[in-house]
GROMACS .gro file of C-alpha atoms in nm:
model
  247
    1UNK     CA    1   8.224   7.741   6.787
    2UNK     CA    2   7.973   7.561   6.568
    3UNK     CA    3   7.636   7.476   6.672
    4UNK     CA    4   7.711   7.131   6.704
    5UNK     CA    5   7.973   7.161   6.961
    6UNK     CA    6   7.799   7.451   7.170
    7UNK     CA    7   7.581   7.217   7.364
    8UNK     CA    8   7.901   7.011   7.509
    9UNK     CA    9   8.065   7.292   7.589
   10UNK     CA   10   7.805   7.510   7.750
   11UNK     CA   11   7.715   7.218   7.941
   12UNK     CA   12   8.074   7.167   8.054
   13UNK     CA   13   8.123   7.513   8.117
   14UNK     CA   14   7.794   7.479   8.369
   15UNK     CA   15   7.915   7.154   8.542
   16UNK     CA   16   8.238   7.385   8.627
   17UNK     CA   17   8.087   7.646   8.727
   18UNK     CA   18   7.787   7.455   8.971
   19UNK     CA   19   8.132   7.307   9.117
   20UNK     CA   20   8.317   7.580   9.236
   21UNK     CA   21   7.940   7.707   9.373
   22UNK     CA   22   7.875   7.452   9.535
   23UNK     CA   23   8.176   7.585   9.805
   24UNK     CA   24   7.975   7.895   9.846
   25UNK     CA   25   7.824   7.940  10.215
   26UNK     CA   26   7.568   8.226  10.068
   27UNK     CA   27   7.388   7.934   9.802
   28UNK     CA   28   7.243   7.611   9.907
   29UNK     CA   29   7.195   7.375   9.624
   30UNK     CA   30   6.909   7.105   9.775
   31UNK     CA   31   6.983   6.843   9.528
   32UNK     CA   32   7.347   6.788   9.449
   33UNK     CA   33   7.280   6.580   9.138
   34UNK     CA   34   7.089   6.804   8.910
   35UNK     CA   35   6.842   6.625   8.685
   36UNK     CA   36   6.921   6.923   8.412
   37UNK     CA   37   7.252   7.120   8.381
   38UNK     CA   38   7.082   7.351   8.182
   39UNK     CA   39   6.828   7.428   8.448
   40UNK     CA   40   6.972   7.488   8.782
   41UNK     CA   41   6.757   7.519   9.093
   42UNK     CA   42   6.919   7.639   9.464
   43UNK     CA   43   6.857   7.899   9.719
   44UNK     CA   44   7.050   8.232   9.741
   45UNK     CA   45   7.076   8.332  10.118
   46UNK     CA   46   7.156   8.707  10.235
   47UNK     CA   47   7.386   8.718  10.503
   48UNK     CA   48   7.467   9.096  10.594
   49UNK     CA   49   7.346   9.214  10.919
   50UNK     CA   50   7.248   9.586  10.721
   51UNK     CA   51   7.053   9.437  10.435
   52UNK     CA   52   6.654   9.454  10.510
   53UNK     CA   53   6.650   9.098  10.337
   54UNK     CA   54   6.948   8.986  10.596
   55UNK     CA   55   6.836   8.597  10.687
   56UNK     CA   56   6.653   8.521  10.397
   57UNK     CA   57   6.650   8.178  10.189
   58UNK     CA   58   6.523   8.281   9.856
   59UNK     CA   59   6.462   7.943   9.658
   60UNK     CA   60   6.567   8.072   9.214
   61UNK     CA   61   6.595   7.900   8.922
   62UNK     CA   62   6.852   7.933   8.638
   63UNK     CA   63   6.770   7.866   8.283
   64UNK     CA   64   7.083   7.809   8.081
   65UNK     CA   65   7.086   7.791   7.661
   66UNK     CA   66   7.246   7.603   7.461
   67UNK     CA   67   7.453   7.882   7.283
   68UNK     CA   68   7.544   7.966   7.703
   69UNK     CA   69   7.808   8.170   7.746
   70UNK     CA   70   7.741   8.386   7.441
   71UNK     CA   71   7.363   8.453   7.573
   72UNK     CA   72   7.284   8.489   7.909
   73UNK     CA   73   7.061   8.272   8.107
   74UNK     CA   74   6.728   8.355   8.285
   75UNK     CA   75   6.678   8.397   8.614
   76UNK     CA   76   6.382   8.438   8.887
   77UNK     CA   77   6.305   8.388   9.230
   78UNK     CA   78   6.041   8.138   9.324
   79UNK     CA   79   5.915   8.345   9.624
   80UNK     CA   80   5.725   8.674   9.618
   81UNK     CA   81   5.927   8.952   9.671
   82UNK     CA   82   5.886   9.300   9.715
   83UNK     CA   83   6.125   9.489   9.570
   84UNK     CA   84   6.182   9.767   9.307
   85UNK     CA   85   6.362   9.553   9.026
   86UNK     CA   86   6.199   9.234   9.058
   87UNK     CA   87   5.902   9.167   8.838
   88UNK     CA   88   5.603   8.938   9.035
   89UNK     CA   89   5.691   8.633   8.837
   90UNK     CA   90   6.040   8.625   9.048
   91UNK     CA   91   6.207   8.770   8.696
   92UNK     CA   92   6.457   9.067   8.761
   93UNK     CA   93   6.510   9.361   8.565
   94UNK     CA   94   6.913   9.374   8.575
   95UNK     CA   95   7.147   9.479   8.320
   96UNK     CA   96   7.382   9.179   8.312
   97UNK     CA   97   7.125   8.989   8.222
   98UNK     CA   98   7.084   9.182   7.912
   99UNK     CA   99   7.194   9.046   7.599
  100UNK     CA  100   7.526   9.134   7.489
  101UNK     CA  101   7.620   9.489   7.334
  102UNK     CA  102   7.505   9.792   7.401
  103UNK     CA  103   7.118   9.896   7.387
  104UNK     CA  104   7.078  10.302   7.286
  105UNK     CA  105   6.708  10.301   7.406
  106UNK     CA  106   6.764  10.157   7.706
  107UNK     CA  107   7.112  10.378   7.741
  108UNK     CA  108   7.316  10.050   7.879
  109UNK     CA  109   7.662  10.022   7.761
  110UNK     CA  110   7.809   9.715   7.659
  111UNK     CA  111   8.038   9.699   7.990
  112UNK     CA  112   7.678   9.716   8.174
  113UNK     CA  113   7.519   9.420   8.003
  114UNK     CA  114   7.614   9.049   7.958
  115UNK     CA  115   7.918   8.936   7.794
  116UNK     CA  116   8.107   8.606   7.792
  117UNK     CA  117   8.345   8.727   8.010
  118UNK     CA  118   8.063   8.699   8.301
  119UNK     CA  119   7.927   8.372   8.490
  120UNK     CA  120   7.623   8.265   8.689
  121UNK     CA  121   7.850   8.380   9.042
  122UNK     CA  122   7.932   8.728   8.882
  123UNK     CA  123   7.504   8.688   8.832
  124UNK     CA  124   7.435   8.590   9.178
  125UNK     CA  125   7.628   8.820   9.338
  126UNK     CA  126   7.470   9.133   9.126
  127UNK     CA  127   7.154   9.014   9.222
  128UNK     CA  128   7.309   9.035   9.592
  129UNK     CA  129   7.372   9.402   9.564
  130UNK     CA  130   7.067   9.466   9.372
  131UNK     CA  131   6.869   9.331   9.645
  132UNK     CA  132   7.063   9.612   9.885
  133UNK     CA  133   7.055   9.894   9.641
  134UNK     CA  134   6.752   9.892   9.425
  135UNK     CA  135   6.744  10.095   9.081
  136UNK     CA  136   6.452  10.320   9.132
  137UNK     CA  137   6.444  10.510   8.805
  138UNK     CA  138   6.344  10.246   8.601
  139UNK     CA  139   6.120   9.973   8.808
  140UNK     CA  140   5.990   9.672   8.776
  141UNK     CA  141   5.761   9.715   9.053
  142UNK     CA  142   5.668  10.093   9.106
  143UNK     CA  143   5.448  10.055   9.398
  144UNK     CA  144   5.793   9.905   9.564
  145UNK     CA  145   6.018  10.184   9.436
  146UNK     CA  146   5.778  10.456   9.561
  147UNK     CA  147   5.774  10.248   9.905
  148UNK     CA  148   6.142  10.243   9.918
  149UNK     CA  149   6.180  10.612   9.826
  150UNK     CA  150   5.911  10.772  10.083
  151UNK     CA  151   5.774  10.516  10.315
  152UNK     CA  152   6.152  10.355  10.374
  153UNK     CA  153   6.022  10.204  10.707
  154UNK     CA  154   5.723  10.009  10.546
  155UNK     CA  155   5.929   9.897  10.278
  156UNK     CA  156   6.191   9.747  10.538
  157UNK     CA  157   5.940   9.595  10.708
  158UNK     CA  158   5.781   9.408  10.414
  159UNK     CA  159   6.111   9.300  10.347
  160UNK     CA  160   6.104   9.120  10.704
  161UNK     CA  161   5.798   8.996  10.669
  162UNK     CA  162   5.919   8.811  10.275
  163UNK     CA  163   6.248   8.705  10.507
  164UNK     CA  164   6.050   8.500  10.756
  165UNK     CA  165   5.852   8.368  10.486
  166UNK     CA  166   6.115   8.266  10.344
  167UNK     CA  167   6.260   8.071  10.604
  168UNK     CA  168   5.990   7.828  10.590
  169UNK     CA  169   6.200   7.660  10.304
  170UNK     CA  170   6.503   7.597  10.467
  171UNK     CA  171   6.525   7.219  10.496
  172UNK     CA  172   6.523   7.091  10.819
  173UNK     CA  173   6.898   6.940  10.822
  174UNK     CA  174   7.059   7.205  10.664
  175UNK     CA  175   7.216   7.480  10.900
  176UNK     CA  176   7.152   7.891  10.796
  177UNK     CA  177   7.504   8.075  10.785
  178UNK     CA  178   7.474   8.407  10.966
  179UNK     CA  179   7.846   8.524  10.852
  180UNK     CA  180   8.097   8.456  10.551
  181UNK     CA  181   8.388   8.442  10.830
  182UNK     CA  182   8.514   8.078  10.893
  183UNK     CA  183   8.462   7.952  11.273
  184UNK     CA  184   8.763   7.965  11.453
  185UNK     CA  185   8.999   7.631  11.558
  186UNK     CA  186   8.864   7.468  11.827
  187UNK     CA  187   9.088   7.538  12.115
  188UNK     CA  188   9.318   7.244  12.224
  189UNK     CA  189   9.294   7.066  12.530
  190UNK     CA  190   9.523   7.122  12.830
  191UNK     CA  191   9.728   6.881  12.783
  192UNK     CA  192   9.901   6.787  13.146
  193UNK     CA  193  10.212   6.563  13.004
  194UNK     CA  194  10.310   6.844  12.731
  195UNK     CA  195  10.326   7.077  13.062
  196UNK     CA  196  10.515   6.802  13.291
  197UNK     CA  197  10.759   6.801  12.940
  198UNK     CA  198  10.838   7.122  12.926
  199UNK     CA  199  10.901   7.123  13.338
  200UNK     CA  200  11.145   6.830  13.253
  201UNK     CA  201  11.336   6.980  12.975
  202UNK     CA  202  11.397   7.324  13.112
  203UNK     CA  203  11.583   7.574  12.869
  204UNK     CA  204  11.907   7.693  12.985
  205UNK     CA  205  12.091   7.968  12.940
  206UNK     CA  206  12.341   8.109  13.166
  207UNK     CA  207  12.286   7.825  13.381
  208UNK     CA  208  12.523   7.636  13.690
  209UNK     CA  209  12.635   7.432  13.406
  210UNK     CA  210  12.793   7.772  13.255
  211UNK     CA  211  12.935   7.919  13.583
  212UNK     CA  212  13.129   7.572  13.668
  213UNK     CA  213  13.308   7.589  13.334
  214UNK     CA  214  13.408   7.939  13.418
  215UNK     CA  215  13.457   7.826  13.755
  216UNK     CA  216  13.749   7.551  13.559
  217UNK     CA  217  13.857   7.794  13.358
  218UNK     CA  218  13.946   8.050  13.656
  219UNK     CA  219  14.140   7.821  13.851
  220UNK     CA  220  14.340   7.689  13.523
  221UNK     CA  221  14.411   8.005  13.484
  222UNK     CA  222  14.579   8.046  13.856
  223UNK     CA  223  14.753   7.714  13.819
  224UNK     CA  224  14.925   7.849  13.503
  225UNK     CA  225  15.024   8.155  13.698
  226UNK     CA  226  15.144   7.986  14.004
  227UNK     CA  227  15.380   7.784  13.801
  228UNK     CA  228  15.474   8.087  13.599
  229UNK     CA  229  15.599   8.194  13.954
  230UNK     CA  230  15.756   7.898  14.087
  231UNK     CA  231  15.966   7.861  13.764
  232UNK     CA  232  16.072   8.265  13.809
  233UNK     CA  233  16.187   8.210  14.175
  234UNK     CA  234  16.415   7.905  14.095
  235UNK     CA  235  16.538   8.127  13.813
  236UNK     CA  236  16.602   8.411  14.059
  237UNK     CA  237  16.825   8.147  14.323
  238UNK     CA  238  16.986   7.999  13.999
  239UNK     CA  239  17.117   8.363  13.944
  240UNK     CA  240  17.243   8.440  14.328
  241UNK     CA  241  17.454   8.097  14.313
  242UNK     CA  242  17.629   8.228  14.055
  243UNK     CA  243  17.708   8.583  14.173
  244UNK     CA  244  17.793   8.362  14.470
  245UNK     CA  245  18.073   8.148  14.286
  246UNK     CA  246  18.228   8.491  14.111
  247UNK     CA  247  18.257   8.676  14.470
   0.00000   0.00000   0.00000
């Protein structure tokens, strides 16, 4: 792709993948119409009852290139938080947002860093798991890695305390998921004339309408017999007038 067809097509790219986003319960974007597809502002909520950051509304920001997907974009939050990976200007330090190939001194493979293969969901939802399961061996914030690793309960509870911050930027019409799980179908009415329907048209098997037609069939049956009879007896008299005659 030349350089004067990336633009178009990164930005197309971005439009597409806002769009399918958009559906997501676990980001909010405020402003449907974004002024700049190359600069993409939301929240990212955490909804998982074990995370330390479950509840929170973390307003980021996306910064998309030109020569997008083939570099990756930039990413921050736009909220303090304290956590092992996540620099204090909001920036993280997270392989896939590495550029492409693999880095000796850092000892990232290629598979570990960004490729064109990824997106800003496969992004968001790396950053999701980071958030649960920091990278401690090489920090961005070593005061919050060495909280995490021996003072777990003060580190949880600064995560609370960022979470209620944080939820001073959910606008006021817009409603907080607490689970991915759709809400279940209303329950239906009870509906009295389906019931008196149902009474009306009663299912029948092995009914009185059954046992008559046996009933018919029975008694055609002994009809056939007792003529069966009558014709046998006339056939028997038939037979003693003529021994009759011979004698």
């Amino acid at each position: 792709m030349s350089r004067a067809t990336a633009p178009t097509g990164a930005k197309t790219r971005l439009m597409s993948e806002m769009k399918g986003l958009q559906k997501e319960k676990w980001i909010n974007f405020e402003d449907d119409e974004q002024d700049n597809i190359l600069k993409w502002r939301f929240a990212l909520m955490v909804i998982n009852s074990d995370s330390a950051f479950n509840g929170g509304y973390f307003k980021a920001e996306f910064v998309f290139t030109d020569e997008y997907p083939y570099q990756p974009p930039k990413f921050r939050f736009l909220i303090p938080i304290n956590h092992p990976n996540i620099y204090p200007d909001g920036q993280l330090c997270i392989s896939i947002l590495h550029k492409p190939g693999e880095d000796i001194m850092s000892g990232e493979a290629a598979s570990e860093r960004w490729s064109p293969l990824q997106g800003a969901e496969s992004v968001l939802r790396s950053i999701l798991l980071l958030l649960d399961d920091p990278e401690i061996n090489s920090p961005a914030n070593v005061d919050a890695a060495v909280m995490y690793r021996d003072h777990r309960s003060e580190y949880i509870e600064k995560a609370h305390e960022t979470v209620e911050q944080s939820k001073k930027d959910i606008p006021a019409e817009f409603e907080m998921p607490t689970t991915f799980e759709a809400a279940p179908p209303p329950k239906p009415e009870n509906d009295d004339d389906f019931w008196a329907a149902s009474d009306e048209s009663e299912f029948d098997f092995g009914g009185s309408d059954t046992g008559e037609d046996d009933d018919d069939q029975e008694m055609d049956f002994e009809d056939e017999a007792g003529e069966e009879d009558e014709e046998q007896e006339a056939s028997d008299e038939d037979a003693e007038d003529v021994e009759d005659r011979h004698h």
